[in-house]
Amino acid sequence: MNTTAQQAWVEEAWSKALAKTLNNTKRIGANFPHASQGGKYVLEGADWWTAGFWPGMLWQLYAESGEESLKAIAESCEQRLDEVLDRYVRLDHDLGFMWLLTSVANYKLTGSEASRIRALKAANYLAARFNLKGRYIRAWNPWREGEDNSGVAIIDCCMNMSLLFWASGATGDPRYSHIAEAHMDTVLEHFIRPDGSVYHIVNFDPETGEVKEKLGGQGYAPESAWSRGTAWALYGLALAYHHSGKAEYLYAAQQVSHFFLTRLPEDHVPHWDFRTGGATGDLRDTSAGSCAASALLLLSGLVAETEAHVYRDGAMKILESLYRNYGSWDNNDEEGLLLHGTSNYPENRNIDVPLIYGDFFFVEALARAKDAGPFYWE
Ligand code: GLY
């Protein structure tokens, strides 16, 4: 898909990501890294929303390299997730992030029946979170005693809809897709602003479905533009179009991507929020960049060739800058592949550090640039 010169750096980046990940498997093994502190990934429990990214990255690298050790660790991670699927009362909407990149990946690559059943179970739990009145997937269960967040939906959930689309394909039952489309229609109506930026959180009345409030969530302010949330929307809308063929999702994906691409700084890697008024300096979020790059490459394949170059060129500029300016390739004391991610600025958590989802989407975007699928959201 690219010129020879462009292909050369993509291959170089891929080799470095593979080598670094193979090295990381020695310490991380079948665990669940999230953010790197002092050069080492902090390991989270299997119940944390990021649990799918490490095994997902291993599957992506295995699919192209055939390195059996990567497959073995990804399978062990998937088995460890059973304790969450079967016994955890606080399962939330992130079932897609967790089981698309583990069980759906395994099923796509090996045909494992156990993985297919796990992914269907996860899809059923996700479908059960649908609020019929508000036509949204509920985000979380109460974080603490007495809290009622049954009306909360968040933009990140766009990415989880692929698990429902997959389940309809796997079972022949359209109910899962119907729920996914209903949720995405709600996203179009209530989350996307006219300028193509997005709200992170919309709080509905769970009894009537009326919108109560719109919140900035992990962004800088209610009317700001959190860059990773923008990337979640862009990717989720492109995937919803890929799965459903509904043109309104494609148009919205284009609208969001135009907002994203036109707000990038000179080096093409996004600030953590596009509308801080300079209040947080030059702080970036490389994970928003890598997620958007992968999404834009997908989008470039969904539109006519006459406009595909807008998205492909935008994606490759982000990806090349991430590789050349934000990688840890020469630092053996850093496990993260991409430096300068921002996980949660308002809560002062994991700021300016490598993040496992940043690494995952970087590898996935490289795989797209190399035409080296499969891709587990599709
Ligand atoms: N709320 C998930 C994220 O940090 O993107």
Tab-separated table of C-alpha atoms and ligand atoms in Angstrom, residues 49 156 218 226 228 232 343 357, ligand 1:
chain	number	residue	atom	x	y	z
A	49	TRP	CA	-10.378	-2.939	31.372
A	156	ASP	CA	-15.145	4.415	24.662
A	218	GLN	CA	-11.381	12.018	31.190
A	226	TRP	CA	-10.287	14.550	24.882
A	228	ARG	CA	-8.330	9.449	23.023
A	232	TRP	CA	-12.422	5.825	20.226
A	343	SER	CA	-4.153	7.749	30.789
A	357	TYR	CA	-3.120	0.265	24.586
B	1	GLY	N1	-11.679	4.986	29.865
B	1	GLY	C1	-10.744	4.264	29.112
B	1	GLY	C2	-9.670	5.125	28.596
B	1	GLY	O1	-8.868	5.573	29.379
B	1	GLY	O2	-9.592	5.378	27.435
